[in-house]
N, CA, C and O atoms as a DFTB+ gen file, in Angstrom:
576 C
 N C O
     1  1     114.849      88.313     117.194
     2  2     114.105      87.260     117.836
     3  2     112.620      87.325     117.479
     4  3     112.014      86.288     117.210
     5  1     112.016      88.523     117.471
     6  2     110.616      88.636     117.090
     7  2     110.391      88.149     115.668
     8  3     109.361      87.546     115.365
     9  1     111.367      88.416     114.791
    10  2     111.209      87.973     113.419
    11  2     111.126      86.460     113.354
    12  3     110.336      85.923     112.578
    13  1     111.921      85.762     114.146
    14  2     111.863      84.305     114.156
    15  2     110.548      83.810     114.730
    16  3     109.994      82.820     114.252
    17  1     110.042      84.492     115.754
    18  2     108.795      84.065     116.387
    19  2     107.584      84.252     115.498
    20  3     106.651      83.450     115.537
    21  1     107.590      85.309     114.694
    22  2     106.401      85.645     113.928
    23  2     106.603      85.516     112.427
    24  3     105.926      86.183     111.644
    25  1     107.538      84.652     112.024
    26  2     107.649      84.306     110.627
    27  2     108.318      85.326     109.743
    28  3     108.004      85.400     108.555
    29  1     109.219      86.108     110.269
    30  2     109.893      87.115     109.468
    31  2     111.365      86.780     109.362
    32  3     111.920      86.079     110.209
    33  1     111.974      87.273     108.344
    34  2     113.416      87.138     108.192
    35  2     113.807      85.786     107.639
    36  3     112.954      84.945     107.355
    37  1     115.094      85.584     107.490
    38  2     115.620      84.376     106.860
    39  2     115.555      83.161     107.763
    40  3     115.653      82.035     107.276
    41  1     115.391      83.353     109.071
    42  2     115.398      82.217     109.991
    43  2     114.006      81.884     110.493
    44  3     113.846      81.385     111.607
    45  1     112.993      82.159     109.669
    46  2     111.621      81.924     110.109
    47  2     111.334      80.443     110.301
    48  3     111.918      79.605     109.614
    49  1     110.443      80.113     111.225
    50  2     110.069      78.720     111.421
    51  2     109.214      78.247     110.257
    52  3     108.600      79.066     109.573
    53  1     109.163      76.933     110.018
    54  2     108.319      76.454     108.931
    55  2     106.859      76.796     109.196
    56  3     106.396      76.730     110.334
    57  1     106.133      77.163     108.132
    58  2     104.724      77.528     108.285
    59  2     103.852      76.313     108.538
    60  3     102.817      76.434     109.194
    61  1     104.226      75.180     108.055
    62  2     103.388      73.985     108.177
    63  2     104.094      72.947     109.043
    64  3     104.713      72.014     108.533
    65  1     103.996      73.120     110.335
    66  2     104.580      72.137     111.238
    67  2     103.484      71.252     111.778
    68  3     102.368      71.710     112.024
    69  1     103.798      69.992     111.961
    70  2     102.803      69.056     112.482
    71  2     102.561      69.348     113.952
    72  3     103.513      69.400     114.731
    73  1     101.303      69.540     114.350
    74  2     101.022      69.820     115.754
    75  2     101.215      68.578     116.609
    76  3     100.956      67.454     116.179
    77  1     101.670      68.808     117.813
    78  2     101.757      67.704     118.752
    79  2     100.406      67.567     119.420
    80  3      99.647      68.535     119.457
    81  1     100.078      66.397     119.950
    82  2      98.753      66.208     120.550
    83  2      98.412      67.215     121.633
    84  3      97.240      67.543     121.818
    85  1      99.407      67.713     122.353
    86  2      99.118      68.622     123.457
    87  2      99.268      70.091     123.088
    88  3      99.067      70.964     123.932
    89  1      99.623      70.375     121.829
    90  2      99.857      71.764     121.449
    91  2      98.933      72.173     120.309
    92  3      98.613      71.370     119.433
    93  1      98.506      73.445     120.337
    94  2      97.726      74.007     119.253
    95  2      98.708      74.523     118.210
    96  3      99.688      75.175     118.572
    97  1      98.477      74.254     116.927
    98  2      99.423      74.751     115.925
    99  2      99.433      76.275     115.901
   100  3      98.388      76.912     116.036
   101  1     100.596      76.845     115.732
   102  2     100.780      78.296     115.677
   103  2     100.398      78.783     114.290
   104  3     100.806      78.186     113.294
   105  1      99.630      79.846     114.207
   106  2      99.247      80.434     112.939
   107  2     100.144      81.638     112.691
   108  3     100.256      82.523     113.540
   109  1     100.780      81.667     111.527
   110  2     101.676      82.764     111.171
   111  2     101.031      83.626     110.102
   112  3     100.176      83.155     109.353
   113  1     101.435      84.881     110.027
   114  2     100.998      85.672     108.875
   115  2     101.519      85.013     107.598
   116  3     102.613      84.447     107.591
   117  1     100.754      85.084     106.545
   118  2     101.151      84.541     105.253
   119  2     102.145      85.510     104.631
   120  3     101.861      86.702     104.517
   121  1     103.311      85.006     104.227
   122  2     104.298      85.846     103.558
   123  2     103.901      86.000     102.100
   124  3     103.770      85.008     101.382
   125  1     103.709      87.236     101.659
   126  2     103.333      87.520     100.285
   127  2     104.462      88.201      99.542
   128  3     105.336      88.831     100.136
   129  1     104.421      88.060      98.227
   130  2     105.407      88.704      97.360
   131  2     104.676      89.434      96.245
   132  3     103.463      89.296      96.084
   133  1     105.430      90.211      95.479
   134  2     104.854      90.866      94.308
   135  2     104.193      89.838      93.398
   136  3     103.136      90.101      92.824
   137  1     104.813      88.668      93.265
   138  2     104.345      87.649      92.327
   139  2     103.049      86.965      92.753
   140  3     102.228      86.635      91.897
   141  1     102.841      86.743      94.048
   142  2     101.669      85.968      94.478
   143  2     100.601      86.782      95.217
   144  3      99.610      86.219      95.682
   145  1     100.792      88.070      95.325
   146  2      99.880      88.915      96.095
   147  2      98.441      88.828      95.579
   148  3      97.538      88.496      96.346
   149  1      98.215      89.116      94.312
   150  2      96.856      89.150      93.764
   151  2      96.185      87.786      93.848
   152  3      95.016      87.700      94.226
   153  1      96.892      86.729      93.507
   154  2      96.306      85.383      93.540
   155  2      95.940      84.972      94.959
   156  3      94.898      84.353      95.171
   157  1      96.769      85.302      95.919
   158  2      96.491      84.948      97.312
   159  2      95.280      85.706      97.829
   160  3      94.448      85.131      98.531
   161  1      95.168      86.978      97.499
   162  2      94.007      87.757      97.929
   163  2      92.726      87.235      97.305
   164  3      91.694      87.169      97.973
   165  1      92.776      86.864      96.040
   166  2      91.593      86.342      95.350
   167  2      91.133      85.024      95.953
   168  3      89.931      84.784      96.070
   169  1      92.066      84.173      96.334
   170  2      91.732      82.850      96.859
   171  2      91.374      82.866      98.339
   172  3      90.805      81.899      98.845
   173  1      91.697      83.940      99.035
   174  2      91.514      83.977     100.486
   175  2      90.180      84.570     100.897
   176  3      89.302      84.803     100.067
   177  1      90.042      84.812     102.207
   178  2      88.822      85.432     102.735
   179  2      88.608      86.826     102.146
   180  3      89.530      87.415     101.582
   181  1      87.398      87.347     102.279
   182  2      87.047      88.656     101.727
   183  2      87.852      89.787     102.358
   184  3      88.114      90.800     101.711
   185  1      88.244      89.616     103.618
   186  2      88.959      90.668     104.346
   187  2      90.408      90.225     104.570
   188  3      90.676      89.088     104.957
   189  1      91.322      91.147     104.317
   190  2      92.744      90.866     104.529
   191  2      93.395      92.044     105.239
   192  3      93.024      93.201     105.039
   193  1      94.374      91.716     106.074
   194  2      95.234      92.723     106.693
   195  2      96.640      92.399     106.232
   196  3      97.122      91.283     106.426
   197  1      97.297      93.371     105.621
   198  2      98.636      93.158     105.089
   199  2      99.594      94.091     105.806
   200  3      99.441      95.312     105.773
   201  1     100.581      93.498     106.451
   202  2     101.624      94.236     107.169
   203  2     102.779      94.463     106.208
   204  3     103.437      93.512     105.787
   205  1     103.028      95.718     105.860
   206  2     104.161      96.068     105.003
   207  2     105.280      96.510     105.938
   208  3     105.126      97.469     106.695
   209  1     106.397      95.810     105.881
   210  2     107.465      95.984     106.851
   211  2     108.823      95.900     106.151
   212  3     108.899      95.599     104.960
   213  1     109.886      96.170     106.900
   214  2     111.257      95.989     106.418
   215  2     112.110      95.529     107.596
   216  3     111.848      95.876     108.747
   217  1     113.116      94.755     107.286
   218  2     113.969      94.187     108.329
   219  2     114.696      95.260     109.150
   220  3     114.916      95.074     110.347
   221  1     115.064      96.364     108.526
   222  2     115.811      97.426     109.190
   223  2     114.925      98.337     110.053
   224  3     115.443      99.168     110.798
   225  1     113.612      98.193     109.960
   226  2     112.649      99.091     110.611
   227  2     112.360      98.632     112.042
   228  3     111.697      97.615     112.242
   229  1     112.847      99.367     113.026
   230  2     112.640      98.993     114.430
   231  2     111.156      98.993     114.832
   232  3     110.724      98.040     115.480
   233  1     110.355     100.008     114.483
   234  2     108.931      99.961     114.834
   235  2     108.199      98.773     114.186
   236  3     107.186      98.310     114.709
   237  1     108.706      98.291     113.068
   238  2     108.087      97.135     112.405
   239  2     108.120      95.906     113.306
   240  3     107.238      95.052     113.217
   241  1     109.106      95.809     114.156
   242  2     109.203      94.660     115.058
   243  2     108.052      94.637     116.051
   244  3     107.535      93.570     116.381
   245  1     107.653      95.798     116.522
   246  2     106.509      95.879     117.442
   247  2     105.247      95.446     116.708
   248  3     104.483      94.622     117.209
   249  1     105.032      96.000     115.527
   250  2     103.843      95.643     114.756
   251  2     103.883      94.180     114.338
   252  3     102.836      93.547     114.210
   253  1     105.066      93.640     114.125
   254  2     105.198      92.225     113.781
   255  2     104.604      91.348     114.871
   256  3     103.934      90.358     114.580
   257  1     104.845      91.707     116.115
   258  2     104.274      90.948     117.230
   259  2     102.752      91.053     117.212
   260  3     102.060      90.055     117.415
   261  1     102.233      92.242     116.975
   262  2     100.782      92.434     116.909
   263  2     100.165      91.670     115.743
   264  3      99.090      91.086     115.876
   265  1     100.842      91.676     114.614
   266  2     100.333      90.972     113.434
   267  2     100.314      89.467     113.689
   268  3      99.405      88.774     113.232
   269  1     101.297      88.963     114.407
   270  2     101.289      87.549     114.784
   271  2     100.102      87.218     115.668
   272  3      99.468      86.177     115.493
   273  1      99.797      88.081     116.605
   274  2      98.634      87.881     117.470
   275  2      97.340      87.971     116.657
   276  3      96.406      87.201     116.884
   277  1      97.289      88.896     115.727
   278  2      96.122      89.061     114.863
   279  2      95.903      87.810     114.017
   280  3      94.769      87.361     113.853
   281  1      96.972      87.252     113.487
   282  2      96.871      86.026     112.680
   283  2      96.286      84.894     113.505
   284  3      95.461      84.123     113.013
   285  1      96.704      84.792     114.738
   286  2      96.201      83.734     115.621
   287  2      94.714      83.956     115.940
   288  3      93.917      83.020     115.878
   289  1      94.355      85.176     116.273
   290  2      92.996      85.470     116.722
   291  2      91.956      85.467     115.594
   292  3      90.802      85.097     115.812
   293  1      92.367      85.876     114.398
   294  2      91.417      86.026     113.297
   295  2      91.665      85.043     112.154
   296  3      91.207      85.281     111.037
   297  1      92.366      83.966     112.402
   298  2      92.762      83.020     111.356
   299  2      91.592      82.519     110.529
   300  3      91.741      82.342     109.320
   301  1      90.453      82.287     111.120
   302  2      89.317      81.722     110.393
   303  2      88.486      82.782     109.662
   304  3      87.651      82.440     108.825
   305  1      88.710      84.071     109.974
   306  2      87.827      85.102     109.425
   307  2      88.506      86.098     108.512
   308  3      87.829      86.804     107.765
   309  1      89.823      86.176     108.551
   310  2      90.533      87.153     107.723
   311  2      91.899      86.602     107.341
   312  3      92.494      85.814     108.075
   313  1      92.380      87.023     106.198
   314  2      93.739      86.704     105.792
   315  2      94.660      87.718     106.461
   316  3      94.477      88.925     106.299
   317  1      95.630      87.245     107.195
   318  2      96.624      88.124     107.807
   319  2      97.946      87.802     107.121
   320  3      98.425      86.669     107.165
   321  1      98.523      88.814     106.490
   322  2      99.696      88.590     105.652
   323  2     100.765      89.638     105.932
   324  3     100.515      90.658     106.574
   325  1     101.967      89.353     105.427
   326  2     103.091      90.261     105.587
   327  2     103.835      90.367     104.268
   328  3     103.973      89.389     103.534
   329  1     104.312      91.575     103.978
   330  2     105.073      91.841     102.763
   331  2     106.325      92.617     103.147
   332  3     106.239      93.670     103.778
   333  1     107.485      92.098     102.768
   334  2     108.746      92.803     102.969
   335  2     108.841      93.883     101.896
   336  3     108.959      93.568     100.712
   337  1     108.792      95.140     102.295
   338  2     108.780      96.259     101.362
   339  2     110.043      96.312     100.510
   340  3     109.976      96.665      99.333
   341  1     111.185      95.968     101.080
   342  2     112.434      96.023     100.326
   343  2     112.496      94.956      99.240
   344  3     113.045      95.195      98.165
   345  1     111.941      93.794      99.513
   346  2     111.990      92.692      98.552
   347  2     110.829      92.721      97.558
   348  3     110.839      91.978      96.576
   349  1     109.834      93.566      97.800
   350  2     108.638      93.627      96.959
   351  2     108.263      95.076      96.653
   352  3     107.223      95.560      97.100
   353  1     109.109      95.764      95.893
   354  2     108.879      97.193      95.655
   355  2     107.632      97.490      94.835
   356  3     107.073      98.579      94.962
   357  1     107.174      96.561      93.997
   358  2     105.983      96.823      93.185
   359  2     104.752      97.007      94.066
   360  3     103.921      97.875      93.800
   361  1     104.633      96.187      95.122
   362  2     103.490      96.328      96.036
   363  2     103.558      97.643      96.795
   364  3     102.547      98.320      96.982
   365  1     104.760      97.995      97.228
   366  2     104.910      99.277      97.932
   367  2     104.502     100.431      97.028
   368  3     103.854     101.379      97.472
   369  1     104.883     100.348      95.761
   370  2     104.522     101.401      94.813
   371  2     103.017     101.372      94.517
   372  3     102.375     102.421      94.469
   373  1     102.463     100.188      94.322
   374  2     101.037     100.049      94.009
   375  2     100.158     100.689      95.071
   376  3      99.152     101.324      94.753
   377  1     100.543     100.519      96.350
   378  2      99.728     101.046      97.443
   379  2     100.247     102.380      97.984
   380  3      99.726     102.887      98.977
   381  1     101.259     102.945      97.346
   382  2     101.764     104.255      97.775
   383  2     102.320     104.240      99.184
   384  3     102.093     105.178      99.949
   385  1     103.048     103.185      99.539
   386  2     103.623     103.078     100.879
   387  2     104.754     104.087     101.020
   388  3     105.716     104.069     100.252
   389  1     104.627     104.969     102.010
   390  2     105.651     105.984     102.227
   391  2     106.239     105.932     103.623
   392  3     107.222     106.619     103.902
   393  1     105.660     105.134     104.505
   394  2     106.177     105.004     105.863
   395  2     105.984     103.574     106.336
   396  3     105.039     102.894     105.937
   397  1     106.879     103.136     107.179
   398  2     106.810     101.780     107.718
   399  2     106.782     101.848     109.237
   400  3     107.374     102.745     109.837
   401  1     106.106     100.916     109.845
   402  2     105.262      99.880     109.268
   403  2     103.939     100.468     108.779
   404  3     103.469     101.489     109.283
   405  1     103.350      99.798     107.784
   406  2     102.024     100.150     107.298
   407  2     101.159      98.899     107.312
   408  3     101.565      97.857     106.799
   409  1      99.980      98.995     107.892
   410  2      99.000      97.924     107.827
   411  2      97.928      98.342     106.837
   412  3      97.311      99.396     106.985
   413  1      97.710      97.513     105.828
   414  2      96.661      97.755     104.847
   415  2      95.474      96.864     105.186
   416  3      95.649      95.669     105.421
   417  1      94.301      97.412     105.214
   418  2      93.071      96.654     105.412
   419  2      92.387      96.595     104.049
   420  3      92.038      97.627     103.477
   421  1      92.203      95.398     103.542
   422  2      91.633      95.211     102.213
   423  2      90.343      94.409     102.310
   424  3      90.239      93.470     103.100
   425  1      89.380      94.783     101.512
   426  2      88.132      94.012     101.415
   427  2      87.913      93.738      99.939
   428  3      87.793      94.661      99.133
   429  1      87.861      92.454      99.593
   430  2      87.770      92.025      98.192
   431  2      88.892      92.652      97.371
   432  3      88.686      93.032      96.218
   433  1      90.082      92.759      97.969
   434  2      91.254      93.263      97.272
   435  2      91.364      94.761      97.167
   436  3      92.339      95.267      96.611
   437  1      90.387      95.494      97.689
   438  2      90.384      96.957      97.620
   439  2      90.717      97.515      98.996
   440  3      90.150      97.092     100.004
   441  1      91.642      98.469      99.027
   442  2      92.011      99.083     100.308
   443  2      90.844      99.865     100.879
   444  3      90.251     100.713     100.213
   445  1      90.522      99.553     102.153
   446  2      89.433     100.254     102.832
   447  2      89.921     101.052     104.040
   448  3      89.198     101.901     104.562
   449  1      91.147     100.775     104.482
   450  2      91.689     101.471     105.647
   451  2      93.190     101.212     105.679
   452  3      93.681     100.299     105.015
   453  1      93.908     102.010     106.444
   454  2      95.339     101.770     106.652
   455  2      95.779     102.403     107.952
   456  3      95.200     103.381     108.425
   457  1      96.823     101.817     108.517
   458  2      97.469     102.355     109.708
   459  2      98.946     102.493     109.372
   460  3      99.569     101.546     108.894
   461  1      99.504     103.669     109.622
   462  2     100.938     103.892     109.429
   463  2     101.539     104.155     110.796
   464  3     101.069     105.017     111.539
   465  1     102.582     103.406     111.121
   466  2     103.231     103.549     112.419
   467  2     102.694     102.524     113.408
   468  3     101.946     101.617     113.044
   469  1     103.083     102.684     114.639
   470  2     102.712     101.734     115.691
   471  2     101.501     102.265     116.441
   472  3     101.477     103.417     116.873
   473  1     100.493     101.406     116.591
   474  2      99.316     101.722     117.407
   475  2      99.059     100.527     118.317
   476  3      99.649      99.462     118.130
   477  1      98.200     100.696     119.279
   478  2      97.886      99.629     120.231
   479  2      97.168      98.483     119.518
   480  3      96.454      98.692     118.536
   481  1      97.370      97.281     120.028
   482  2      96.745      96.094     119.459
   483  2      95.224      96.223     119.435
   484  3      94.590      95.811     118.463
   485  1      94.640      96.774     120.465
   486  2      93.185      96.935     120.523
   487  2      92.680      97.825     119.385
   488  3      91.599      97.584     118.849
   489  1      93.440      98.834     119.016
   490  2      93.071      99.705     117.895
   491  2      93.080      98.917     116.582
   492  3      92.187      99.085     115.752
   493  1      94.076      98.067     116.394
   494  2      94.158      97.251     115.180
   495  2      92.957      96.312     115.106
   496  3      92.330      96.186     114.054
   497  1      92.640      95.659     116.210
   498  2      91.492      94.753     116.251
   499  2      90.194      95.488     115.932
   500  3      89.363      94.977     115.181
   501  1      90.012      96.670     116.488
   502  2      88.793      97.444     116.248
   503  2      88.683      97.845     114.782
   504  3      87.594      97.804     114.209
   505  1      89.792      98.231     114.176
   506  2      89.778      98.617     112.762
   507  2      89.451      97.417     111.890
   508  3      88.701      97.541     110.921
   509  1      90.000      96.265     112.220
   510  2      89.712      95.047     111.462
   511  2      88.243      94.658     111.611
   512  3      87.606      94.263     110.635
   513  1      87.704      94.765     112.817
   514  2      86.325      94.368     113.081
   515  2      85.330      95.147     112.226
   516  3      84.261      94.632     111.897
   517  1      85.667      96.369     111.867
   518  2      84.776      97.178     111.025
   519  2      84.501      96.508     109.678
   520  3      83.437      96.700     109.090
   521  1      85.450      95.734     109.203
   522  2      85.372      95.199     107.845
   523  2      84.986      93.730     107.786
   524  3      84.784      93.198     106.695
   525  1      84.880      93.071     108.908
   526  2      84.497      91.662     108.902
   527  2      83.003      91.550     108.662
   528  3      82.228      92.297     109.259
   529  1      82.578      90.626     107.796
   530  2      81.160      90.546     107.458
   531  2      80.251      90.138     108.609
   532  3      79.065      90.470     108.588
   533  1      80.760      89.435     109.604
   534  2      79.893      88.957     110.683
   535  2      79.954      89.821     111.932
   536  3      79.490      89.404     112.993
   537  1      80.509      91.001     111.825
   538  2      80.622      91.897     112.977
   539  2      79.900      93.201     112.653
   540  3      80.129      93.803     111.604
   541  1      79.044      93.620     113.542
   542  2      78.349      94.891     113.375
   543  2      78.973      95.915     114.302
   544  3      79.032      95.727     115.517
   545  1      79.432      96.988     113.713
   546  2      79.994      98.090     114.497
   547  2      78.972      99.210     114.487
   548  3      78.625      99.715     113.420
   549  1      78.477      99.613     115.666
   550  2      77.436     100.645     115.698
   551  2      77.948     101.974     115.153
   552  3      79.083     102.370     115.419
   553  1      77.108     102.650     114.396
   554  2      77.434     103.974     113.900
   555  2      77.004     104.990     114.940
   556  3      75.929     104.860     115.527
   557  1      77.818     105.988     115.173
   558  2      77.390     107.020     116.129
   559  2      76.178     107.760     115.590
   560  3      76.084     108.025     114.391
   561  1      75.255     108.092     116.477
   562  2      74.072     108.825     116.033
   563  2      74.450     110.273     115.733
   564  3      75.303     110.848     116.409
   565  1      73.824     110.851     114.733
   566  2      74.158     112.243     114.388
   567  2      73.786     113.183     115.531
   568  3      72.810     112.971     116.251
   569  1      74.584     114.209     115.667
   570  2      74.325     115.202     116.707
   571  2      73.077     115.998     116.356
   572  3      72.846     116.326     115.192
   573  1      72.294     116.299     117.343
   574  2      71.057     117.061     117.122
   575  2      71.278     118.522     117.364
   576  3      70.349     119.318     117.227
Protein backbone atom coordinates (compact mmCIF):
# COMPACT_ATOMS: atom_id res chain seq x y z
CA UNK A 1 0.00 0.00 0.00
CA UNK A 2 2.81 2.47 0.80
CA UNK A 3 4.33 1.74 -2.58
CA UNK A 4 1.10 2.78 -4.29
CA UNK A 5 0.83 5.92 -2.18
CA UNK A 6 4.36 7.10 -2.78
CA UNK A 7 4.93 6.11 -6.38
CA UNK A 8 6.65 2.77 -5.99
CA UNK A 9 6.01 -0.57 -7.55
CA UNK A 10 4.03 -1.57 -10.60
CA UNK A 11 0.75 -0.07 -9.39
CA UNK A 12 2.00 3.46 -8.85
CA UNK A 13 -0.37 6.36 -9.47
CA UNK A 14 0.29 8.56 -12.50
CA UNK A 15 2.87 11.27 -11.78
CA UNK A 16 1.04 13.93 -13.76
CA UNK A 17 -2.56 14.02 -12.64
CA UNK A 18 -4.71 17.06 -13.21
CA UNK A 19 -5.44 18.77 -9.89
CA UNK A 20 -9.00 19.38 -8.91
CA UNK A 21 -9.90 22.93 -7.89
CA UNK A 22 -10.14 21.97 -4.23
CA UNK A 23 -7.07 19.74 -4.06
CA UNK A 24 -3.34 20.44 -4.10
CA UNK A 25 -1.51 18.18 -6.56
CA UNK A 26 0.53 15.45 -4.86
CA UNK A 27 4.27 15.58 -5.50
CA UNK A 28 5.96 12.20 -5.90
CA UNK A 29 9.62 11.30 -5.86
CA UNK A 30 10.96 11.17 -9.41
CA UNK A 31 11.61 7.58 -10.48
CA UNK A 32 15.13 7.33 -11.90
CA UNK A 33 16.87 4.59 -13.84
CA UNK A 34 20.42 3.80 -14.86
CA UNK A 35 19.61 5.34 -18.25
CA UNK A 36 18.24 8.72 -17.13
CA UNK A 37 20.01 9.31 -13.81
CA UNK A 38 22.80 11.64 -15.01
CA UNK A 39 20.57 13.67 -17.34
CA UNK A 40 17.92 14.17 -14.66
CA UNK A 41 20.48 15.32 -12.10
CA UNK A 42 22.04 17.75 -14.57
CA UNK A 43 18.68 19.27 -15.49
CA UNK A 44 17.35 19.47 -11.93
CA UNK A 45 18.08 21.57 -8.85
CA UNK A 46 21.62 21.70 -7.44
CA UNK A 47 20.65 19.48 -4.49
CA UNK A 48 19.15 16.01 -4.85
CA UNK A 49 18.11 13.27 -2.44
CA UNK A 50 18.00 9.82 -4.00
CA UNK A 51 16.28 6.95 -2.21
CA UNK A 52 17.82 3.63 -3.24
CA UNK A 53 15.31 0.93 -2.37
CA UNK A 54 14.04 -2.54 -3.33
CA UNK A 55 10.55 -3.99 -3.34
CA UNK A 56 11.51 -6.88 -1.03
CA UNK A 57 13.08 -4.55 1.59
CA UNK A 58 10.71 -4.01 4.54
CA UNK A 59 12.63 -1.02 6.04
CA UNK A 60 12.50 0.60 2.58
CA UNK A 61 8.74 0.97 3.02
CA UNK A 62 9.23 3.20 6.06
CA UNK A 63 11.77 5.35 4.24
CA UNK A 64 9.46 5.43 1.21
CA UNK A 65 6.88 7.23 3.32
CA UNK A 66 9.50 9.72 4.52
CA UNK A 67 10.78 10.28 0.99
CA UNK A 68 7.22 11.02 -0.14
CA UNK A 69 6.90 13.62 2.60
CA UNK A 70 10.30 15.05 1.66
CA UNK A 71 9.23 15.36 -1.98
CA UNK A 72 6.15 17.30 -0.93
CA UNK A 73 7.98 19.60 1.50
CA UNK A 74 11.07 20.35 -0.61
CA UNK A 75 9.63 20.14 -4.15
CA UNK A 76 10.71 23.66 -5.12
CA UNK A 77 14.22 23.47 -3.62
CA UNK A 78 15.56 19.96 -4.18
CA UNK A 79 15.12 17.01 -6.49
CA UNK A 80 13.71 14.08 -4.53
CA UNK A 81 14.09 10.85 -6.45
CA UNK A 82 13.91 7.09 -6.06
CA UNK A 83 15.90 4.28 -7.66
CA UNK A 84 14.95 0.60 -7.53
CA UNK A 85 18.28 -1.08 -6.74
CA UNK A 86 17.26 -4.40 -8.29
CA UNK A 87 16.23 -2.84 -11.60
CA UNK A 88 19.18 -0.42 -11.75
CA UNK A 89 22.32 -2.29 -10.69
CA UNK A 90 24.73 0.15 -12.39
CA UNK A 91 23.68 2.97 -10.03
CA UNK A 92 23.99 0.71 -7.01
CA UNK A 93 27.49 -0.23 -8.14
CA UNK A 94 28.45 3.37 -9.01
CA UNK A 95 27.59 4.57 -5.50
CA UNK A 96 28.78 1.45 -3.66
CA UNK A 97 25.34 0.66 -2.22
CA UNK A 98 25.71 -2.20 0.24
CA UNK A 99 22.63 -1.80 2.43
CA UNK A 100 19.03 -0.78 1.87
CA UNK A 101 17.42 1.60 2.21
CA UNK A 102 20.10 4.15 1.35
CA UNK A 103 19.48 7.86 0.93
CA UNK A 104 22.10 9.66 -1.13
CA UNK A 105 22.46 13.42 -0.76
CA UNK A 106 23.98 14.90 -3.90
CA UNK A 107 25.05 18.45 -4.67
CA UNK A 108 25.78 19.19 -8.33
CA UNK A 109 25.77 15.42 -8.89
CA UNK A 110 28.46 14.71 -6.27
CA UNK A 111 27.64 12.70 -3.16
CA UNK A 112 27.96 14.86 -0.06
CA UNK A 113 26.19 12.69 2.52
CA UNK A 114 24.31 9.41 2.89
CA UNK A 115 22.01 7.64 5.30
CA UNK A 116 21.83 3.84 5.43
CA UNK A 117 18.86 2.30 7.20
CA UNK A 118 15.85 3.95 8.78
CA UNK A 119 16.18 7.23 10.68
CA UNK A 120 13.61 9.75 11.89
CA UNK A 121 12.11 12.15 9.36
CA UNK A 122 13.49 15.14 11.28
CA UNK A 123 17.02 13.75 10.88
CA UNK A 124 16.54 13.45 7.11
CA UNK A 125 15.25 17.03 6.90
CA UNK A 126 18.19 18.33 8.93
CA UNK A 127 20.70 16.51 6.73
CA UNK A 128 19.06 17.89 3.59
CA UNK A 129 18.99 21.43 5.01
CA UNK A 130 22.79 21.39 5.32
CA UNK A 131 23.10 21.27 1.54
CA UNK A 132 20.39 23.66 0.41
CA UNK A 133 21.84 26.95 -0.85
CA UNK A 134 19.32 29.16 0.95
CA UNK A 135 19.66 27.58 4.39
CA UNK A 136 22.40 28.43 6.85
CA UNK A 137 23.25 25.76 9.37
CA UNK A 138 25.32 27.15 12.26
CA UNK A 139 28.69 25.53 12.82
CA UNK A 140 29.46 24.59 16.40
CA UNK A 141 32.10 26.81 17.94
CA UNK A 142 35.40 25.10 18.66
CA UNK A 143 35.97 24.02 22.22
CA UNK A 144 38.32 26.24 24.19
